[in-house]
Coordinates of C-alpha atoms and ligand atoms in Angstrom, one line a residue:
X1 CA 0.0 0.0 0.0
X2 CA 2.6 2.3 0.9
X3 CA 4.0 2.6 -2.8
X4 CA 0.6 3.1 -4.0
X5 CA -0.6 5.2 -1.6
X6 CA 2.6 7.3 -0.3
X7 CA 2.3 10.8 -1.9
X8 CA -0.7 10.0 -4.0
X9 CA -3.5 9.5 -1.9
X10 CA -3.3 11.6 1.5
X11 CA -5.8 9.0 3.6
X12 CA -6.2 10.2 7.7
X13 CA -8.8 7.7 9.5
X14 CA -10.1 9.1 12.7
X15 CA -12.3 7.1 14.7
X16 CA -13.3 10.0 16.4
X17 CA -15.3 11.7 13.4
X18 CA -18.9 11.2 12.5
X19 CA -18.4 9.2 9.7
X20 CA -17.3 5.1 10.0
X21 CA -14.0 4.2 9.0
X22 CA -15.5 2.0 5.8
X23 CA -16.7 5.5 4.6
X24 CA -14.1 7.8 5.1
X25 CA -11.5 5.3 3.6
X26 CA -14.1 5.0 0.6
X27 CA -14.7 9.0 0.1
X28 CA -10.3 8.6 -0.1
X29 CA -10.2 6.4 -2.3
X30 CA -13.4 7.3 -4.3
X31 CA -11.4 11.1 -4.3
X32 CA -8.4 9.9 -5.2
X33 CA -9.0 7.8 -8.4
X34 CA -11.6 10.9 -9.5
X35 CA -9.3 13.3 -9.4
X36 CA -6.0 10.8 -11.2
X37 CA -4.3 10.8 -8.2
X38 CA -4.3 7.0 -8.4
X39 CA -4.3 5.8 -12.5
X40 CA -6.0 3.4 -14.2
X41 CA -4.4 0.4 -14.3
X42 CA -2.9 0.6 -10.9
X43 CA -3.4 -2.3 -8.8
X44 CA -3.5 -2.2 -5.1
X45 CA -2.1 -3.6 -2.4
X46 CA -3.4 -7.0 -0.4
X47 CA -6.1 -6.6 2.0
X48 CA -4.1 -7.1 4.6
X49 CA -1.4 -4.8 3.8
X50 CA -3.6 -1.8 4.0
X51 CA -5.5 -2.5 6.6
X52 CA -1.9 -2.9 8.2
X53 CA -1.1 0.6 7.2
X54 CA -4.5 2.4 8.0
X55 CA -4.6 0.5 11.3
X56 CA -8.3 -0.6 10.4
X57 CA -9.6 -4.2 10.2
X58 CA -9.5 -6.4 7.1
X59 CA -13.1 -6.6 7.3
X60 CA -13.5 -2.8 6.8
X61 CA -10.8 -2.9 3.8
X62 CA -13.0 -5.7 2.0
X63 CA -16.2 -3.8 2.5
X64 CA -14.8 -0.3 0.7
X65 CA -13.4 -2.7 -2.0
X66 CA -16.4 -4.7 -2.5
X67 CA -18.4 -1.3 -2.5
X68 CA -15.7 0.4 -4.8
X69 CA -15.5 -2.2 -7.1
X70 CA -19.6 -2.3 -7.5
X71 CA -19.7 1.5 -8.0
X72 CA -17.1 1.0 -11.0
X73 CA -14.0 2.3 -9.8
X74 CA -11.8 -0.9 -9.2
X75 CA -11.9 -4.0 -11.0
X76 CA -11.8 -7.2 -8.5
X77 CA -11.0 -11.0 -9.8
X78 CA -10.9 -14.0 -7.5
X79 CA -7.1 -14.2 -5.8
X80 CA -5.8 -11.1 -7.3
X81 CA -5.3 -7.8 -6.3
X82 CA -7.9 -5.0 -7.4
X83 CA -7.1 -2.5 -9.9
X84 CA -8.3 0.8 -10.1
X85 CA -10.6 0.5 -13.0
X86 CA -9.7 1.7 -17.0
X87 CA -12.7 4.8 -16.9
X88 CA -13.8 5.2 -13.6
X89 CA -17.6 5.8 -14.2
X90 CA -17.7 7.1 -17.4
X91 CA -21.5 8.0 -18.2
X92 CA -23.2 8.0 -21.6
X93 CA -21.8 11.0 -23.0
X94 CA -18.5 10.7 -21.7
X95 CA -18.5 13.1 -18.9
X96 CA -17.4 11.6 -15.3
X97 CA -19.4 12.4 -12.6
X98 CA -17.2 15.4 -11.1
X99 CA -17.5 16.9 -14.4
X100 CA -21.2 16.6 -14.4
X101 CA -21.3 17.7 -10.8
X102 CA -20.5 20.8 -11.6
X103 CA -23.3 21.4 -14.4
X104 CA -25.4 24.6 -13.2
X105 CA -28.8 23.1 -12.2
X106 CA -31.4 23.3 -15.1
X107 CA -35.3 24.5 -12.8
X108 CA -38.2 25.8 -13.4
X109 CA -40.1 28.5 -13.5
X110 CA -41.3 28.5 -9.7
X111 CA -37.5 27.3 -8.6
X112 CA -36.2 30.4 -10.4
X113 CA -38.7 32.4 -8.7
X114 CA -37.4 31.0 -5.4
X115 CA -33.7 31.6 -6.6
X116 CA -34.2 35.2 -7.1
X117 CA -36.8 35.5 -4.0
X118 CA -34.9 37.1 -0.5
X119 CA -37.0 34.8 1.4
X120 CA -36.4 33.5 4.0
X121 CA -33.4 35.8 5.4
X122 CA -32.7 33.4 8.2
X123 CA -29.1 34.1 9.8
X124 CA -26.8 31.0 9.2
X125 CA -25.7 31.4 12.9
X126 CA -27.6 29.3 15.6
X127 CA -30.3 31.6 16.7
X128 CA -29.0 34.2 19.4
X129 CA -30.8 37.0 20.6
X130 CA -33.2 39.0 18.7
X131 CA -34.2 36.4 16.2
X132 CA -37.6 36.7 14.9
X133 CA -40.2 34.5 14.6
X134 CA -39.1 31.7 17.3
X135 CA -40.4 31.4 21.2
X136 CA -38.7 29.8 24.1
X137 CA -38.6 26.2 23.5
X138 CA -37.0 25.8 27.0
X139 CA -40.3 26.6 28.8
X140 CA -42.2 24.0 26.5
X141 CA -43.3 21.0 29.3
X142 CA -41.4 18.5 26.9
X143 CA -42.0 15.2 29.2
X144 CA -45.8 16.0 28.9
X145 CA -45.5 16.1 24.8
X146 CA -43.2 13.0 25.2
X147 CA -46.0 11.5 27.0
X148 CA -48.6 12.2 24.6
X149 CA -46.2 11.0 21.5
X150 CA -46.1 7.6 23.0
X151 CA -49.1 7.2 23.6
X152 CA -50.3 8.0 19.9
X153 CA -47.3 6.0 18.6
X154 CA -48.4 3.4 20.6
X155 CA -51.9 3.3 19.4
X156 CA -51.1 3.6 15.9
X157 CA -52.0 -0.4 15.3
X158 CA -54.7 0.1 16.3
X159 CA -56.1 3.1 14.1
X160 CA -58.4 2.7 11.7
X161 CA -57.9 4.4 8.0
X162 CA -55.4 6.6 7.0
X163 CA -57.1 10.1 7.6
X164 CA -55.2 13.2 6.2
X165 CA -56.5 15.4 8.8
X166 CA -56.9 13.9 12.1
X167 CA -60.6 13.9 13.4
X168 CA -59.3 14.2 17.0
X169 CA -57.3 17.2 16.3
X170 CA -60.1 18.9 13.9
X171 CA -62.4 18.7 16.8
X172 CA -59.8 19.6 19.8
X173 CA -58.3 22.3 17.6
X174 CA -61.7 23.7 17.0
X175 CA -63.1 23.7 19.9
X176 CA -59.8 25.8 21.2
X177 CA -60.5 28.6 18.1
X178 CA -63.7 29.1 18.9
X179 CA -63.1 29.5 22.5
X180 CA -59.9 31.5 22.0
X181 CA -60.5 33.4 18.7
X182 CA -64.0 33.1 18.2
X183 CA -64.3 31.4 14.9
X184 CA -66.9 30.0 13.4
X185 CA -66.2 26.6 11.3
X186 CA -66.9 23.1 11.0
X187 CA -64.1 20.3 12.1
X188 CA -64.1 19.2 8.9
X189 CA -62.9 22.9 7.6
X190 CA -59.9 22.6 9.9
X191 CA -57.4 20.8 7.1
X192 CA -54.0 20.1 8.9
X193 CA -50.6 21.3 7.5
X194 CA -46.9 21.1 8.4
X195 CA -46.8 24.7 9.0
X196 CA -48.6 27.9 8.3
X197 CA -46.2 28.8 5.5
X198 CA -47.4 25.3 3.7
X199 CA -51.0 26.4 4.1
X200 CA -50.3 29.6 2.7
X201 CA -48.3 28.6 -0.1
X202 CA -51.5 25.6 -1.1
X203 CA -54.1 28.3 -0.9
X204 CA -52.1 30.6 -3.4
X205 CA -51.6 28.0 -5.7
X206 CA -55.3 26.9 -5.1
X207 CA -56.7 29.9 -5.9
X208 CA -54.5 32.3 -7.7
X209 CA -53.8 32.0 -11.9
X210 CA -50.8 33.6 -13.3
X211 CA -51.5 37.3 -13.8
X212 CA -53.9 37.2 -10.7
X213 CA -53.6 40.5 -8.1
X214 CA -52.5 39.6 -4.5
X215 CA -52.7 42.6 -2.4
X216 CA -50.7 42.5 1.2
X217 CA -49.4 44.7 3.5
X218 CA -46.9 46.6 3.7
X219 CA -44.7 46.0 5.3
X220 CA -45.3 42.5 5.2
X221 CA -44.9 38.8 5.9
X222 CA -42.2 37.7 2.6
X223 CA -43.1 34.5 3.0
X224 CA -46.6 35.4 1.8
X225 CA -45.2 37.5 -0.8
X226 CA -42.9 34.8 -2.3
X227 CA -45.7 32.0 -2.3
X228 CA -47.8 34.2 -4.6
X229 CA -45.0 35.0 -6.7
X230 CA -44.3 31.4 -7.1
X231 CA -48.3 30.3 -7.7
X232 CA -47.8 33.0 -10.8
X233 CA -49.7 36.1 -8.6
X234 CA -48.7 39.8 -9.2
X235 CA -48.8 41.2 -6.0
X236 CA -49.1 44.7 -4.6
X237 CA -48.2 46.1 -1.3
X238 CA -50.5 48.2 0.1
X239 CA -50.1 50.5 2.8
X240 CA -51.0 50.4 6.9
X241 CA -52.3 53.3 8.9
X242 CA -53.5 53.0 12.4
X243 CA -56.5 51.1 11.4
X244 CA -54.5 48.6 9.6
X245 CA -54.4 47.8 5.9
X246 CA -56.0 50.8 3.9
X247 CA -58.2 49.4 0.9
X248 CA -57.5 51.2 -2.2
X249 CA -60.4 50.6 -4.0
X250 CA -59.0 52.6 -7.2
X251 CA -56.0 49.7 -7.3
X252 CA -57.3 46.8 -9.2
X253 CA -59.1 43.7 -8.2
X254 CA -57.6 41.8 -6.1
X255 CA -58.2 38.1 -6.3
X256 CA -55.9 37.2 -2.8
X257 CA -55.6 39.8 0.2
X258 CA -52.9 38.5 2.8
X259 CA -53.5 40.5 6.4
X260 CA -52.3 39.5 9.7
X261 CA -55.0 41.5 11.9
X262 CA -54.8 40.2 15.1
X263 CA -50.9 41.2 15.3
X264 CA -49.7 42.9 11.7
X265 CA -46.3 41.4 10.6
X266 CA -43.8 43.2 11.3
X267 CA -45.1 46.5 12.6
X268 CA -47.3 44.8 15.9
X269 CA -50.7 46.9 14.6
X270 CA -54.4 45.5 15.5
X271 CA -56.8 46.0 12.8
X272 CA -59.8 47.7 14.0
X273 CA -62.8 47.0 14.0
X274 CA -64.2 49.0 11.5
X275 CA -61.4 48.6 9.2
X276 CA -62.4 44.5 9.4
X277 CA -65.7 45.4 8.5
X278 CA -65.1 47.1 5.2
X279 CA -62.5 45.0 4.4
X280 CA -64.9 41.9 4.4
X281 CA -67.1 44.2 2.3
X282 CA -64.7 45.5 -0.4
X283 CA -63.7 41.8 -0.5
X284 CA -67.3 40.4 -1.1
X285 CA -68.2 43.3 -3.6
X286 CA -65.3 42.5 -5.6
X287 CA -65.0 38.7 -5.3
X288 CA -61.4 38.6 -3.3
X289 CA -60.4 35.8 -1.1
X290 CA -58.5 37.2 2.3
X291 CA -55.8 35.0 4.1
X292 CA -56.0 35.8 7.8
X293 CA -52.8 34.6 9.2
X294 CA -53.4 34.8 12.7
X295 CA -49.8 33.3 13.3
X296 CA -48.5 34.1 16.9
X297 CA -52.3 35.8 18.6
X298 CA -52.1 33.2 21.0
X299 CA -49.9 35.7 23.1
X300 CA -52.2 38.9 24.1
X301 CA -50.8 41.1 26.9
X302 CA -52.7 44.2 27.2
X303 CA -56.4 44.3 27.1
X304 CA -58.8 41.5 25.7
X305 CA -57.7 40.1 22.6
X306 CA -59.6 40.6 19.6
X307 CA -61.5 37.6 17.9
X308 CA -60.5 36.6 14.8
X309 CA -61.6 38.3 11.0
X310 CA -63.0 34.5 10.3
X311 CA -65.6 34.9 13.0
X312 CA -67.0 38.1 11.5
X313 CA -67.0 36.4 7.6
X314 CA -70.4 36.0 6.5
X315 CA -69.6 35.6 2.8
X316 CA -67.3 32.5 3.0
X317 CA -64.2 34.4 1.4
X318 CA -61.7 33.8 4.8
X319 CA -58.6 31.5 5.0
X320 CA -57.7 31.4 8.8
X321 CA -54.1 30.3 8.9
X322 CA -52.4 29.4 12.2
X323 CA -49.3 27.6 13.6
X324 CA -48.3 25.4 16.4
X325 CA -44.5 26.6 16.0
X326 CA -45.3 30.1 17.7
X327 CA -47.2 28.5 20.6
X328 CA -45.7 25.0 21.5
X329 CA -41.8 24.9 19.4
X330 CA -40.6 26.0 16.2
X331 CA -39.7 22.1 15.5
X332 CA -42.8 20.8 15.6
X333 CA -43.9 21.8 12.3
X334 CA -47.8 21.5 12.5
X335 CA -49.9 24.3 10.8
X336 CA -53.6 24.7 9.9
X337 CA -56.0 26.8 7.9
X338 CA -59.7 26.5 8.9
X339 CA -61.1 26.4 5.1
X340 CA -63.9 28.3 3.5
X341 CA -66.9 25.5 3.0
X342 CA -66.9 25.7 -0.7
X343 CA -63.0 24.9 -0.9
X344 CA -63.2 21.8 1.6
X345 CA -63.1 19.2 -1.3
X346 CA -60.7 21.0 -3.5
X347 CA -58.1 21.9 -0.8
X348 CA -58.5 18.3 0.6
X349 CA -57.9 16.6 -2.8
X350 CA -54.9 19.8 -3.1
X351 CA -53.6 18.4 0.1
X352 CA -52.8 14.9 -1.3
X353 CA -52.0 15.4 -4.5
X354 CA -49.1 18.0 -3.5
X355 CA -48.7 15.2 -0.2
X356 CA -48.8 18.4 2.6
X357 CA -49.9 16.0 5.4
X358 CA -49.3 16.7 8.6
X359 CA -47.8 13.2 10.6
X360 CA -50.3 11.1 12.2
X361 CA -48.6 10.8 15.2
X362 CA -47.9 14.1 15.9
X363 CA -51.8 15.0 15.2
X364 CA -52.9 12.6 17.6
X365 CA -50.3 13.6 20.5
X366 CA -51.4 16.9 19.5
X367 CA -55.2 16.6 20.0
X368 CA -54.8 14.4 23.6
X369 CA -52.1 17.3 24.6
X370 CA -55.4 20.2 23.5
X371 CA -58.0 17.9 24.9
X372 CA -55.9 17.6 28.6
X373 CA -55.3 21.1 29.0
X374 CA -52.1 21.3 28.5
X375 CA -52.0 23.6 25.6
X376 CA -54.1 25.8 27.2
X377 CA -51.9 26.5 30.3
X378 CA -49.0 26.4 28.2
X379 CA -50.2 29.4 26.7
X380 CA -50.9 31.3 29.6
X381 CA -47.6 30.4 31.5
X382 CA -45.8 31.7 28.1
X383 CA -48.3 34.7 27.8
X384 CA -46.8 35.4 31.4
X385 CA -43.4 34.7 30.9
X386 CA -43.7 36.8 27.0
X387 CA -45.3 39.7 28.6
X388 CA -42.6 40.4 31.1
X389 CA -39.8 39.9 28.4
X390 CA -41.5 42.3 25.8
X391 CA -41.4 44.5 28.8
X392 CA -37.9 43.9 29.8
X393 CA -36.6 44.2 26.4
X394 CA -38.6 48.1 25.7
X395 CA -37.2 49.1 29.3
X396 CA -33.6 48.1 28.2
X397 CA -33.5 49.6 24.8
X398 CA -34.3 52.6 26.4
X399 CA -31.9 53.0 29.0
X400 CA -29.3 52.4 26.1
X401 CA -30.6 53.6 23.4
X402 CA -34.0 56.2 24.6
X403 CA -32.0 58.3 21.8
X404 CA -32.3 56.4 19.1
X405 CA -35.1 54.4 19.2
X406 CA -38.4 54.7 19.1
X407 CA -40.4 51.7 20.1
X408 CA -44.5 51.4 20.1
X409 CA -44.6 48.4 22.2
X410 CA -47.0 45.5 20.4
X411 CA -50.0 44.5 22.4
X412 CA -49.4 40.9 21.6
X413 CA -47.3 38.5 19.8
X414 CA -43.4 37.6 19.6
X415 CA -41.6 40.4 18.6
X416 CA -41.5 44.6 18.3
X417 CA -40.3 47.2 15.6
X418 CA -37.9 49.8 17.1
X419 CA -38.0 52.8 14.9
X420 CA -34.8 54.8 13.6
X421 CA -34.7 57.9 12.0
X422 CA -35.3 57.7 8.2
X423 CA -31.8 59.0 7.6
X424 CA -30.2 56.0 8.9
X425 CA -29.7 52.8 6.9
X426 CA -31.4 50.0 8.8
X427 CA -29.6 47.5 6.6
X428 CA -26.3 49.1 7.7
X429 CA -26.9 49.0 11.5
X430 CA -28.5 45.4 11.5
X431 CA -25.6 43.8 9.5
X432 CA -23.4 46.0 12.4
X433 CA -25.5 44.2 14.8
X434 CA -25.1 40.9 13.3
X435 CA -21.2 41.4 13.5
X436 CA -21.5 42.0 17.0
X437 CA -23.5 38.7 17.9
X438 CA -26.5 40.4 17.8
X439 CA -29.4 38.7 15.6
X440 CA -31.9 40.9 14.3
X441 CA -33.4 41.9 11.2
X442 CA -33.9 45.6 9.5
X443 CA -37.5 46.5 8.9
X444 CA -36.9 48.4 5.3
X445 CA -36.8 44.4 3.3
X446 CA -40.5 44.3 4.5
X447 CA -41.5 46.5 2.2
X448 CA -43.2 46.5 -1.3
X449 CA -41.9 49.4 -3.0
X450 CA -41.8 52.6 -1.5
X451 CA -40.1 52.5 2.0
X452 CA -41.7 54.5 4.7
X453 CA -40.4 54.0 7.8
X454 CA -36.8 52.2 8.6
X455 CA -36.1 50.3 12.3
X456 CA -35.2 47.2 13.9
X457 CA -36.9 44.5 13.9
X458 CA -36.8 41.7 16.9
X459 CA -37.9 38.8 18.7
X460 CA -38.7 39.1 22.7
X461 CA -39.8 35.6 23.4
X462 CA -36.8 33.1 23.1
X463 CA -34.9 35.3 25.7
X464 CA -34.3 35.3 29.1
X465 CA -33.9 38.6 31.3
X466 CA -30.3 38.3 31.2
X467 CA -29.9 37.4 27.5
X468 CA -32.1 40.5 26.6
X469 CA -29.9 42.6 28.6
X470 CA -26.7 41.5 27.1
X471 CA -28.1 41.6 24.2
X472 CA -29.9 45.4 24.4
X473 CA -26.0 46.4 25.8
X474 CA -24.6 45.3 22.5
X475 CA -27.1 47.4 20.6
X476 CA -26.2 50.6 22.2
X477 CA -22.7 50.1 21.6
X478 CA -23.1 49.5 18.0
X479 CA -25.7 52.8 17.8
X480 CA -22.8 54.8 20.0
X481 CA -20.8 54.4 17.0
X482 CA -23.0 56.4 14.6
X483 CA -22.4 58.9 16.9
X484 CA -18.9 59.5 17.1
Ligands
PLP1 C1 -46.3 36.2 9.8 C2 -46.0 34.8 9.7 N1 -46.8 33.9 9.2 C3 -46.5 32.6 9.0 C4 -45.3 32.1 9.5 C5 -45.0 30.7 9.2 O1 -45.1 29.8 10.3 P1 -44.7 28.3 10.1 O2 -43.4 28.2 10.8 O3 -45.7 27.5 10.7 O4 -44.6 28.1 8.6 C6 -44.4 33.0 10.1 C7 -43.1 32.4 10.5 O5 -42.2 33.1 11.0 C8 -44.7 34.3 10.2 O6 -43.9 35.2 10.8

């Protein structure tokens, strides 16, 4: 082995990596011959020689060279050495497989539209303080969810037909909404999803032809945004007061309007009353379908919480999306829409064909962890907990930065804008921020087209008191340096 391999092939074995010695002695090898380090024609040594060298086993040896020699890059014959093979792997037109490796990727229409989307801006980094969008897993009661998953993974030989949506979860789930958000549905609207960005992306692709209007605010949820791009959808921001989103009757027909009343993404608003009211009736006069994402509403601190637009719908035109990974843990990956009763069939049959099911399992534990309480006072113990932090995090970023920011804290929800002058470039500070361990994101991507207001925006709930301090420090000293 040694006068093959000395200075040709640079092989290190660790037992101590994640991969097994078989594969990281194959991926060597398999390297090695690709790139002609070790020639055609070659033959190498006895089994037991290199497993002599490599200080492995013979046993591992044989398996890379029985595995190498299927795959095409060594030729084996009984009681001889193996070779390294004429053409390693040379495919149809000639072309090995690093060459064709390399080939740019040849996608659609809707995969280009994702390529060129901005969405999702998630930081590579593991999430640190201000991330959006996540709550504090730590305070989930996991050994009462592990409970509950055994229990439905035990008594999955004994359920009956495959259902898509779970009947024990429509009905638990329901019951919850109409309790808590004062819907108004049937279970068998309720269609489970593996996350509220799933259900949103179905509906638009259920309902919206290419050319189609989709109005949403701004700013606004991207996620939204690039799912109607994707389903073929123009879409046009329109703009928030106080109220909430302002109907422009004079811009088009929309077939799709995405609002987030309960809690506007990112800006915190509630959509009044009123403003619900004539938004149902601009919708119904010209034949729109609304989404309602009513993502994280579960978490209300000041006042009673405002029911739901779905509750109010008399013309069957509302989509009510929600999500478990706000309310329970970003993992779990359960969503739902409640469905308008004309689109039940077509969004169930939409449901399988594009196979956005949620796991049986999970929907059982789910419904026995609704129907015993449990997500009920987890809610409360987090609207607690949430409360205190938005709190905490407002009082810190004024005692460092009073000057700078100006912060309108949200009545509910997850996360708060702070406001910076509209001189400043929000970009510019939060990639600062980012530098300096600090995750957060700059409000001014939230916009469609014209940008009226520039800030911070950041998550509350994942943080402790101290993490939120350390973390509000950080910001000041990154705004003290705009100063000097
Ligand atoms: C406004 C809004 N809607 C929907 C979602 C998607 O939720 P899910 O994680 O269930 O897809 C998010 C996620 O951050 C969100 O911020």
């Amino acid at each position: 082995m040694q006068d093959v391999l000395a200075g040709l092939v640079d092989i290190e074995l660790s037992p101590n990596r994640s991969e097994t010695l078989t594969h990281q002695l194959a991926n060597a090898l398999r390297e090695a011959i690709l790139k002609g380090a070790l020639l055609p024609g070659r033959r190498l040594p006895s089994s037991r020689e290199v497993a002599r060298q490599l200080k492995v086993s013979r046993n591992t040896v044989s398996s890379v060279v029985d595995q190498l020699a299927m795959e095409g890059y060594l030729e084996v014959a009984q009681g001889r050495r193996p070779v390294i093979a004429a053409q390693p792997l040379r495919l149809a037109r000639g072309k090995s497989i690093s060459a064709t490796a390399t080939l740019a990727p040849r996608t659609s229409r809707w995969a280009k539209h994702l390529q060129r989307s901005n969405w999702p801006f998630r930081d590579k980094a593991p999430p640190r303080p201000f991330q959006t969008g996540i709550g504090d897993a730590r305070e989930f009661p996991h050994d009462l969810w592990a409970r509950c998953l055994r229990r439905a993974a035990r008594s999955a030989a004994t359920r009956q037909a495959l259902s898509i949506n779970s009947p024990a979860l429509q009905s638990a789930l329901l019951r919850h909404l109409v309790i808590h958000r004062g819907v108004r549905a049937q279970a068998r609207q309720l269609m489970v999803m593996p996350s509220a960005q799933a259900a949103i992306e179905l509906i638009a692709r259920v309902v919206l032809d290419a050319g189609d209007l989709a109005w949403m605010e701004s700013p606004g949820y991207g996620g939204a945004h690039a799912a109607f791009e994707a389903a073929g959808g123009r879409v046009a921001g329109t703009s928030l007061d106080r109220a909430g989103l302002v109907i422009e009757s004079g811009s088009g027909r929309p077939r799709l309007i995405f609002v987030t009343p309960s809690h506007q993404y990112p800006t915190g608003r509630l959509m009044s009353i009123n403003r619900r009211r004539q938004l149902l009736a601009f919708a119904a006069s010209v034949g729109a379908l609304i989404i309602e994402d009513d993502y994280d509403s579960e978490f209300h601190y000041d006042g009673r919480p405002v029911a739901a637009l779905q509750g109010l719908d008399e013309a069957g035109c509302v989509f009510y999306v929600g999500t478990f990974s706000k309310s329970t843990f970003a993992d779990i990956r359960l969503g739902y829409v409640l469905v308008p009763e004309a689109y039940v069939d077509i969004f169930g049959k939409a449901q399988r064909h594009s196979g956005q099911i949620g796991a049986a399992p999970l929907q059982e534990a789910l419904a026995e962890f609704i129907d015993d309480g449990h997500f009920a006072a987890h809610i409360r113990k987090m609207t607690r907990i949430y409360r205190e932090r938005r709190d905490h995090l407002v009082r810190a970023l004024h005692a460092v930065a009073g000057d700078w920011l100006k912060i309108d804290p949200p009545s509910g929800g997850m996360q708060l804008v702070a406001s910076l002058g509209k001189q400043i470039d929000d970009h510019e500070v939060a990639g600062r921020m980012v530098d300096n361990g600090i995750s957060l994101r700059p409000l001014s991507p939230h916009f469609l087209g014209r940008v009226t207001e520039r800030g911070l925006f950041l998550g509350f709930a994942a943080w402790n008191a101290r993490e939120i301090e350390k973390g509000a420090e950080r910001i000041g000293a990154v705004l003290r340096q705009y100063r000097r």
